[in-house]
mmCIF file of C-alpha atoms in Angstrom:
data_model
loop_
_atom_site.group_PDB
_atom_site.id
_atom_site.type_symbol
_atom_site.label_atom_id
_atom_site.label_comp_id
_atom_site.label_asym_id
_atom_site.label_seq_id
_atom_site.Cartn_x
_atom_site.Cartn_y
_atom_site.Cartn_z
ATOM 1 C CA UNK A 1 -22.877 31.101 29.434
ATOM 2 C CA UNK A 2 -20.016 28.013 29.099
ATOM 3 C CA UNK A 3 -20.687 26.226 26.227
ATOM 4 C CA UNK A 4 -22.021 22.981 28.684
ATOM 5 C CA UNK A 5 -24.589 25.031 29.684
ATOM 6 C CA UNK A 6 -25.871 25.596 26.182
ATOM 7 C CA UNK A 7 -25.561 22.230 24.881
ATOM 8 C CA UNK A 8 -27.762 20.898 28.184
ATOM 9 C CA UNK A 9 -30.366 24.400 26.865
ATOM 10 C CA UNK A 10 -30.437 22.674 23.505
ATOM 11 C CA UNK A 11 -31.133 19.114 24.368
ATOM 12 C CA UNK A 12 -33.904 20.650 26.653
ATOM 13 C CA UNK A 13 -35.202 22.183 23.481
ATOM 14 C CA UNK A 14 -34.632 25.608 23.105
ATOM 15 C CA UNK A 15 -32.638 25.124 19.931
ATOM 16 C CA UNK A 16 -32.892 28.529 18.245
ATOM 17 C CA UNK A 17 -31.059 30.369 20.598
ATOM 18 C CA UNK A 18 -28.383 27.995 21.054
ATOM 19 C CA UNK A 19 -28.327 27.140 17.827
ATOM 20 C CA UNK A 20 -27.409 31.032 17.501
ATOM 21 C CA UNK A 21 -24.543 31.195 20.194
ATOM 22 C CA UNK A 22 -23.099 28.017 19.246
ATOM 23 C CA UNK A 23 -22.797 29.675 15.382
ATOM 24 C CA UNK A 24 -21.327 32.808 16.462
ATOM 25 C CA UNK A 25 -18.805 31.098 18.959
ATOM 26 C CA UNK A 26 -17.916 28.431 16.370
ATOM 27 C CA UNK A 27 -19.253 28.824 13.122
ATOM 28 C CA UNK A 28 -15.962 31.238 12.067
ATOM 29 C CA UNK A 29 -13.592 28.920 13.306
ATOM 30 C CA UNK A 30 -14.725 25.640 12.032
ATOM 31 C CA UNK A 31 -14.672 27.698 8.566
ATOM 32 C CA UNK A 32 -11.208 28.909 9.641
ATOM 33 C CA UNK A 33 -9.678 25.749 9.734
ATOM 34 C CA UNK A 34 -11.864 23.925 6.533
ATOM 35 C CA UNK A 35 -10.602 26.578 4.695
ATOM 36 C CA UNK A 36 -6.770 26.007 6.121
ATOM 37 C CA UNK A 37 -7.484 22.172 5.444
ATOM 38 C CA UNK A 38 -9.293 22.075 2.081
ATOM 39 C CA UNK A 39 -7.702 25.716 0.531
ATOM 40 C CA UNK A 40 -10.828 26.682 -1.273
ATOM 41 C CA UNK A 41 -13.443 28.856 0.131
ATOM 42 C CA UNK A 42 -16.633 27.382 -1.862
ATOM 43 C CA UNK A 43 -15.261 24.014 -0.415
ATOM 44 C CA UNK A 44 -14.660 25.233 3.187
ATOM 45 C CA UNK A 45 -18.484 26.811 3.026
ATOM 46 C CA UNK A 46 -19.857 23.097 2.543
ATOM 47 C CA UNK A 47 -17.331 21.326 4.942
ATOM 48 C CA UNK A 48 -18.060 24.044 7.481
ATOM 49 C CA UNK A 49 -22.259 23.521 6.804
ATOM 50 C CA UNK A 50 -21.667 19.665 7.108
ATOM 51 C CA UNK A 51 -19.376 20.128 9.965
ATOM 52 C CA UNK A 52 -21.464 22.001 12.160
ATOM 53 C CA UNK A 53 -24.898 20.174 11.001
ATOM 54 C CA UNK A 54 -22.840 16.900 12.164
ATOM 55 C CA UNK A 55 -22.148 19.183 15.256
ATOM 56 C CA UNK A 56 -25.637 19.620 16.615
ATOM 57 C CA UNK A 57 -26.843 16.241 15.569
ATOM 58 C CA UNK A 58 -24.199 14.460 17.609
ATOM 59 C CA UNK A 59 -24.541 16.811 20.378
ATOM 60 C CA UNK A 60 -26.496 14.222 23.326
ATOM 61 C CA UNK A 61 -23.037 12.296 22.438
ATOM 62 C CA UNK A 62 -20.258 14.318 23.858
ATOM 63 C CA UNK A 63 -19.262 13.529 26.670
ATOM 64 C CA UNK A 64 -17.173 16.430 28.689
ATOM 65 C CA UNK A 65 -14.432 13.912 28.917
ATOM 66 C CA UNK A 66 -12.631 16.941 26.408
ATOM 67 C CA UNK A 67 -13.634 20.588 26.704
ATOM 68 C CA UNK A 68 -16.505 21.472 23.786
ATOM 69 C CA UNK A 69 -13.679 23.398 21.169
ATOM 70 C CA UNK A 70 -11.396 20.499 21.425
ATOM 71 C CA UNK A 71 -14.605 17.844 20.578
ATOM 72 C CA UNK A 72 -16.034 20.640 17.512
ATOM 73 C CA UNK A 73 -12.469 20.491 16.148
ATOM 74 C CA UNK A 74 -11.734 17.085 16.091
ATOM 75 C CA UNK A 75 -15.210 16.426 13.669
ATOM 76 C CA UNK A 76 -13.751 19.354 11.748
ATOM 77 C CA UNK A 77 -10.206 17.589 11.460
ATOM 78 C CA UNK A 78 -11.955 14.542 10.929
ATOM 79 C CA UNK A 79 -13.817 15.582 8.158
ATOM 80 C CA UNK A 80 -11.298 17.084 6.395
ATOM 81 C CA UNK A 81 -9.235 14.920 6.698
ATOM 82 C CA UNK A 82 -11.834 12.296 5.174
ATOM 83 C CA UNK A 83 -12.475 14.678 2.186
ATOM 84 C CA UNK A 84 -9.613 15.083 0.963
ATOM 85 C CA UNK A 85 -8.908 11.274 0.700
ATOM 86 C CA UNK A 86 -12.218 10.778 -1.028
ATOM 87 C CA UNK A 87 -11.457 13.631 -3.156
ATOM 88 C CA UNK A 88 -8.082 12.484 -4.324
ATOM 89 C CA UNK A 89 -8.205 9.090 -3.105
ATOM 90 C CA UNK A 90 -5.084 9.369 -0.990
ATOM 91 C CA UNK A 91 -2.855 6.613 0.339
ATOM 92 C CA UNK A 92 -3.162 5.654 3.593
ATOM 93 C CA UNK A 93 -1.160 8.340 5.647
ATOM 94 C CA UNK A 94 1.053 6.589 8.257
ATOM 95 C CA UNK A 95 3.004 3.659 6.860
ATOM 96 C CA UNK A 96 4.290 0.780 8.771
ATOM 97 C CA UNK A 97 7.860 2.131 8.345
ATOM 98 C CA UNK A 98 6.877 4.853 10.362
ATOM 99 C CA UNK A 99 5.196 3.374 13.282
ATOM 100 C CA UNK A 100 8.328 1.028 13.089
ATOM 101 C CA UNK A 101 10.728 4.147 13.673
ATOM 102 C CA UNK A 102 12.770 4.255 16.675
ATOM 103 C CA UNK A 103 11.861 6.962 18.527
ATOM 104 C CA UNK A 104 13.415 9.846 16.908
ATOM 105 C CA UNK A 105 15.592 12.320 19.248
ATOM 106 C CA UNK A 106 14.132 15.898 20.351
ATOM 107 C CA UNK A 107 13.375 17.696 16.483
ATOM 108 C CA UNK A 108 16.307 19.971 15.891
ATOM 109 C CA UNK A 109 14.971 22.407 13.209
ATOM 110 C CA UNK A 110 12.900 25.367 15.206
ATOM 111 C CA UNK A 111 9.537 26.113 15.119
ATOM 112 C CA UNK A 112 10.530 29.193 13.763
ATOM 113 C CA UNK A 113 10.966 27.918 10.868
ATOM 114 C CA UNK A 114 7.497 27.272 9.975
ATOM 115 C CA UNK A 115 6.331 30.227 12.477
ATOM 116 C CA UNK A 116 7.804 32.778 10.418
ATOM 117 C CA UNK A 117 6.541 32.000 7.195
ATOM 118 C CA UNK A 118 4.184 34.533 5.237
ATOM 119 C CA UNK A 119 0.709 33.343 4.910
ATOM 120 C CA UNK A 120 1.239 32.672 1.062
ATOM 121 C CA UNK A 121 4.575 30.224 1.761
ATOM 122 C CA UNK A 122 2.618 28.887 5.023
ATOM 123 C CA UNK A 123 -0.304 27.955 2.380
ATOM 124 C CA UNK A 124 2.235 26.618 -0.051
ATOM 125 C CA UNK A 125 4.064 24.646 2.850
ATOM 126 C CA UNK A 126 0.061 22.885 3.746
ATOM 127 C CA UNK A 127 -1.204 22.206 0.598
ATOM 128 C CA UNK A 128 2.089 20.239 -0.819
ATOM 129 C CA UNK A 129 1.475 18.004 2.680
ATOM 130 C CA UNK A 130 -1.180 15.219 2.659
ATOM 131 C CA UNK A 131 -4.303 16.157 4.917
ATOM 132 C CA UNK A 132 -3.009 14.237 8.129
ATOM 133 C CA UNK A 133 0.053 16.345 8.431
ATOM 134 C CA UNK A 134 -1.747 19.384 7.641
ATOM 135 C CA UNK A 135 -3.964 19.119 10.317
ATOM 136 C CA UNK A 136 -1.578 17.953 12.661
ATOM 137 C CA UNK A 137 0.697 21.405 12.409
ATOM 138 C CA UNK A 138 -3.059 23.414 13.110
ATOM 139 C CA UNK A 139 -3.666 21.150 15.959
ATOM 140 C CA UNK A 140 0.141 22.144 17.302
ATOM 141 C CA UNK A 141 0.597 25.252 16.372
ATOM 142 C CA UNK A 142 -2.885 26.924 15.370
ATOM 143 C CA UNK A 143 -5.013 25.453 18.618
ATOM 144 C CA UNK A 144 -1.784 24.569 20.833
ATOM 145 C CA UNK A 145 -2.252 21.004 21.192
ATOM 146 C CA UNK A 146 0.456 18.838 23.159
ATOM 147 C CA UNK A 147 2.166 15.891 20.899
ATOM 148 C CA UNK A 148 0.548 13.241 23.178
ATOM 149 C CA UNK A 149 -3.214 14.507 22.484
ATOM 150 C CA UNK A 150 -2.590 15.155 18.941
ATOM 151 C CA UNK A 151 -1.270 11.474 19.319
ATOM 152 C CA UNK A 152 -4.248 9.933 20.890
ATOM 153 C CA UNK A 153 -6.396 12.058 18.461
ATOM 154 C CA UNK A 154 -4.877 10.078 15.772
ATOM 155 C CA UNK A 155 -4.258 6.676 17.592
ATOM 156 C CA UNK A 156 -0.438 7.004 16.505
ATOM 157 C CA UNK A 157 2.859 7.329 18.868
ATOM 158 C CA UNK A 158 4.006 10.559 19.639
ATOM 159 C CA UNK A 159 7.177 9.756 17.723
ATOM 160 C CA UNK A 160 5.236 9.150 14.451
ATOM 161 C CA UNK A 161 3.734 12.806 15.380
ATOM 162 C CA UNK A 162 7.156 14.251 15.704
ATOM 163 C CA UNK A 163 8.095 12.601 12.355
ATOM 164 C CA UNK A 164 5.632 14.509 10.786
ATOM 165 C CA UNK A 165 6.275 17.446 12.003
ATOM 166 C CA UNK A 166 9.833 17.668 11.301
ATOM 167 C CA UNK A 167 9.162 16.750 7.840
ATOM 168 C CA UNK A 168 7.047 19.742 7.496
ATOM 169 C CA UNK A 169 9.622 21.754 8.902
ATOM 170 C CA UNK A 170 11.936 20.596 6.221
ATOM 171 C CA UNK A 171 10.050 21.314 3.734
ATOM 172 C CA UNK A 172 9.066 24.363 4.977
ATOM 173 C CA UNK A 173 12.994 25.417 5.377
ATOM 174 C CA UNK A 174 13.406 24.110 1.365
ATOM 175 C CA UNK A 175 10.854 26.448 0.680
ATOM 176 C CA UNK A 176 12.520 29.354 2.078
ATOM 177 C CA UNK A 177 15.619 28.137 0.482
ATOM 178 C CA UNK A 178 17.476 27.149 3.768
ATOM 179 C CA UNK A 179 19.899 24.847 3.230
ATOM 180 C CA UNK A 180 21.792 24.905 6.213
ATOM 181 C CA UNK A 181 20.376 23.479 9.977
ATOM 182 C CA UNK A 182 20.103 26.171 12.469
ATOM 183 C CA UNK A 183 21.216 25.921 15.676
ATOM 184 C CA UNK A 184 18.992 26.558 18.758
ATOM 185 C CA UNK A 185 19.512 29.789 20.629
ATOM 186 C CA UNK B 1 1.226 36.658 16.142
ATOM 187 C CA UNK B 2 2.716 33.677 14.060
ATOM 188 C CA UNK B 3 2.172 32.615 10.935
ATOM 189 C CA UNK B 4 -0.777 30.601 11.805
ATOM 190 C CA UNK B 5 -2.458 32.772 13.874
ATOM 191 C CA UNK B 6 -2.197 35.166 11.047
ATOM 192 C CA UNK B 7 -3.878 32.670 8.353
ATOM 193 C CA UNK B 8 -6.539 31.994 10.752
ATOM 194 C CA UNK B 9 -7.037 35.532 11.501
ATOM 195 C CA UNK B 10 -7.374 36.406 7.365
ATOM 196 C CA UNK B 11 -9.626 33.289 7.466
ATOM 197 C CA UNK B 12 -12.109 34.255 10.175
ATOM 198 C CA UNK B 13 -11.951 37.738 8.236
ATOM 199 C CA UNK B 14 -13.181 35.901 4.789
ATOM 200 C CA UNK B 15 -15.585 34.375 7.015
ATOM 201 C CA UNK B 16 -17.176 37.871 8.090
ATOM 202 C CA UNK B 17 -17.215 39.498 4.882
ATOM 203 C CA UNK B 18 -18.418 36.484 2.849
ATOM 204 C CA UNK B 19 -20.415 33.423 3.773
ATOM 205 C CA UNK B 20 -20.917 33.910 7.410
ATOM 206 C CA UNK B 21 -25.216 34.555 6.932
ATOM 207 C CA UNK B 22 -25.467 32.657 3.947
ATOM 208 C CA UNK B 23 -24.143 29.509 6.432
ATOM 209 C CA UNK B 24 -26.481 30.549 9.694
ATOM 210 C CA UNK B 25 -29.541 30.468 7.302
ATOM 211 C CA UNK B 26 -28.646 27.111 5.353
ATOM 212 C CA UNK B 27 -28.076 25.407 8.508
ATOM 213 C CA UNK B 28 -30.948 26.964 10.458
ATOM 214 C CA UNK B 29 -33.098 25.459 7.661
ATOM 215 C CA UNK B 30 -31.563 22.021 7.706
ATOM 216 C CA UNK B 31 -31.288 21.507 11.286
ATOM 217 C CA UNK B 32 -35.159 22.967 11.099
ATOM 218 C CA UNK B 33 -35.852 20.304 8.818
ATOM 219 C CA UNK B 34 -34.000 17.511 10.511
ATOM 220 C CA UNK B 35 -36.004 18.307 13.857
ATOM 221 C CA UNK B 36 -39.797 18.145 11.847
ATOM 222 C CA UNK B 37 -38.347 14.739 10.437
ATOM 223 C CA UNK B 38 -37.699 13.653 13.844
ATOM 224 C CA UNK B 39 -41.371 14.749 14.829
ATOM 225 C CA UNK B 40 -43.299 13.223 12.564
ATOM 226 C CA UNK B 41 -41.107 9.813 12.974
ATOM 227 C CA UNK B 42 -42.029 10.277 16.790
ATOM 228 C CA UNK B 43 -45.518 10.617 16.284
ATOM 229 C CA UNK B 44 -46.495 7.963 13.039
ATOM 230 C CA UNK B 45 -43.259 5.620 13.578
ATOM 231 C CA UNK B 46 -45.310 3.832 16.326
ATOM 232 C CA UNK B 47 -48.557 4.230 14.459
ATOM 233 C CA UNK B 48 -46.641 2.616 11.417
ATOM 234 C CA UNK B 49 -45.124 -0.319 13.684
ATOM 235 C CA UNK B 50 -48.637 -1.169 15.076
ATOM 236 C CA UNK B 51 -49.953 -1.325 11.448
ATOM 237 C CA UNK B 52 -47.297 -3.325 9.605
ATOM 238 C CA UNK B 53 -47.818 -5.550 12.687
ATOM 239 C CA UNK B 54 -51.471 -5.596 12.333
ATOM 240 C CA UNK B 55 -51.172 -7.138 8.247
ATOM 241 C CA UNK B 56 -49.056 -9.254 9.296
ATOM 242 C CA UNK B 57 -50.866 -11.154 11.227
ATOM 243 C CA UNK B 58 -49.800 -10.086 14.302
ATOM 244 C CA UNK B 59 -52.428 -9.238 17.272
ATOM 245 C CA UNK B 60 -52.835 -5.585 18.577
ATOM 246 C CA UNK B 61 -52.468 -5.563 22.508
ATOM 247 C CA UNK B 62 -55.813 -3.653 21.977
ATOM 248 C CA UNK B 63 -57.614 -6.072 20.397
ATOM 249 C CA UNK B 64 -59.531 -8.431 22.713
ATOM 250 C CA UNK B 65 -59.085 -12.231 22.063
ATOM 251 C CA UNK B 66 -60.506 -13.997 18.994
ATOM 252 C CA UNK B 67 -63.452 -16.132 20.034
ATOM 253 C CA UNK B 68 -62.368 -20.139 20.948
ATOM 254 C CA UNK B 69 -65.490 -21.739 19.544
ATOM 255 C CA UNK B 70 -64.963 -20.181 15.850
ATOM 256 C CA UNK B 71 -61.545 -21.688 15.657
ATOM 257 C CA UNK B 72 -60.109 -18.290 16.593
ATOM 258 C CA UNK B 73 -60.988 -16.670 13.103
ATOM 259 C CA UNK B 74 -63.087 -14.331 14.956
ATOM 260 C CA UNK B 75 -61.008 -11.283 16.360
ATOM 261 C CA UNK B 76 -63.240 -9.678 18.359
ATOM 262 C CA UNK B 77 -65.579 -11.188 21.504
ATOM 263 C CA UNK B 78 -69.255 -10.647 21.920
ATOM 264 C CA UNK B 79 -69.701 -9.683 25.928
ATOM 265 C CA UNK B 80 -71.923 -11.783 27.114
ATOM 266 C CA UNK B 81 -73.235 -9.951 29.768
ATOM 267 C CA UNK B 82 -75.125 -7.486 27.290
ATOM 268 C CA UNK B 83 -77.775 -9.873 25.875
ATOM 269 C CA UNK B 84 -76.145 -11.004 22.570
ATOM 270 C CA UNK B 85 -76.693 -14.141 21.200
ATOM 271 C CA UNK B 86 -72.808 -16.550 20.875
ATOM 272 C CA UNK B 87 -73.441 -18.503 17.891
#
């Protein structure tokens, strides 16, 4: 059954048993990425539990303008996101000088760079960014997102995305201890 | 598989082995709960409306119309087709 069809099941009121396929299709995932975003598993529990209660509550709200995933991860992001600056009161993310940025050239550091990471120096490389950036490199290069929706997602130019991401490349490459830019194949 | 298919991957797997039932019965209680909220607000909310309307002065679309020769303090008519006296 597509997800559509269960949503429209659950606002008819049979909530149990989409309640249940909803959980097992999402429930892993939306602790997947709380635990990628927030790096503690007792904290990812109670993001994912808020996440997924703000899910079903909000449910006669989405609109299929987006497929079902995209909609459950963006609350996820969202949430996060908001979290983390309540948690440690972070600055505001984007700065004017960025959205002020001429539009940088194509990024010259490969994705490699951050592809080929272990897990422990890929969890190093997220939690020394601020939330925004983390979830932008999931969006790209966990769930496969283009620039421009991961753009629109944030209300930001795709340059300012870019920008982001080739500052997590960098440090990324620091991390590793490459000094030197490679060039592409 | 890349480095962040990998982390998600260990991530679902933490998932499994730890707080995956722990989660489904949490949030089958609190969505349970949220839905007999809703209920009850469905059926008294109205109930509540027409009452707080009813002290404050306010006529219920039940009630028939006060009696014109008492000044209107009276909120309820005496048919006078059945025999009883108007005073």
């Amino acid at each position: 059954m597509q997800d559509i069809d269960v949503i429209h099941l659950y606002l008819k009121g049979q909530a149990s048993r989409c309640f249940n396929l909803l959980y097992e299709r999402y429930g892993g995932k939306i602790y997947a990425k709380c635990l990628s975003m927030l790096g503690s598993e007792a904290e990812a529990q109670d993001a994912a539990q808020e996440v997924f209660t703000k899910v079903f509550l909000n449910l006669a709200k989405f609109n299929e303008k987006s497929k079902f995933s995209t909609w459950v991860y963006s609350i996820t992001y969202n949430f996060c996101i908001d979290y983390i600056r309540r948690k440690k009161k972070e600055k505001a993310i984007f700065s004017d000088d960025i959205e002020r940025a001429p539009d940088i050239e194509e990024d010259d550091i490969p994705d490699k760079v951050l592809l080929e990471l272990n897990l422990e120096q890929l969890e190093k490389v997220l939690m020394s960014l601020q939330s925004t950036d983390r979830a932008i490199l999931l969006m790209k290069y966990q769930d496969g997102m283009p620039i421009k929706a991961i753009a629109q997602h944030f209300n930001k130019t795709e340059s300012a995305i870019k920008m982001q991401i080739k500052r997590a490349k960098e440090r990324a490459r620091k991390l590793r201890g490459e000094y030197t830019i490679e060039e592409p194949a | 598989m890349n480095a962040f298919d990998k982390m998600q991957e260990q991530n679902l797997e933490t998932f499994e082995k730890g707080p995956r039932q722990q989660m489904r019965n949490e949030l089958t209680g609190t969505l349970g709960t949220i839905r007999f909220l809703g209920s009850v607000a469905d059926v008294y909310l109205n109930r509540m409306v027409d009452t707080f309307i009813g002290m404050a002065g306010g006529l219920n679309p039940k009630q028939e119309e006060p009696n014109p020769d008492d000044g209107g303090r009276s909120r309820s008519v005496r048919p006078t087709n059945e025999g009883y006296p108007n005073k």
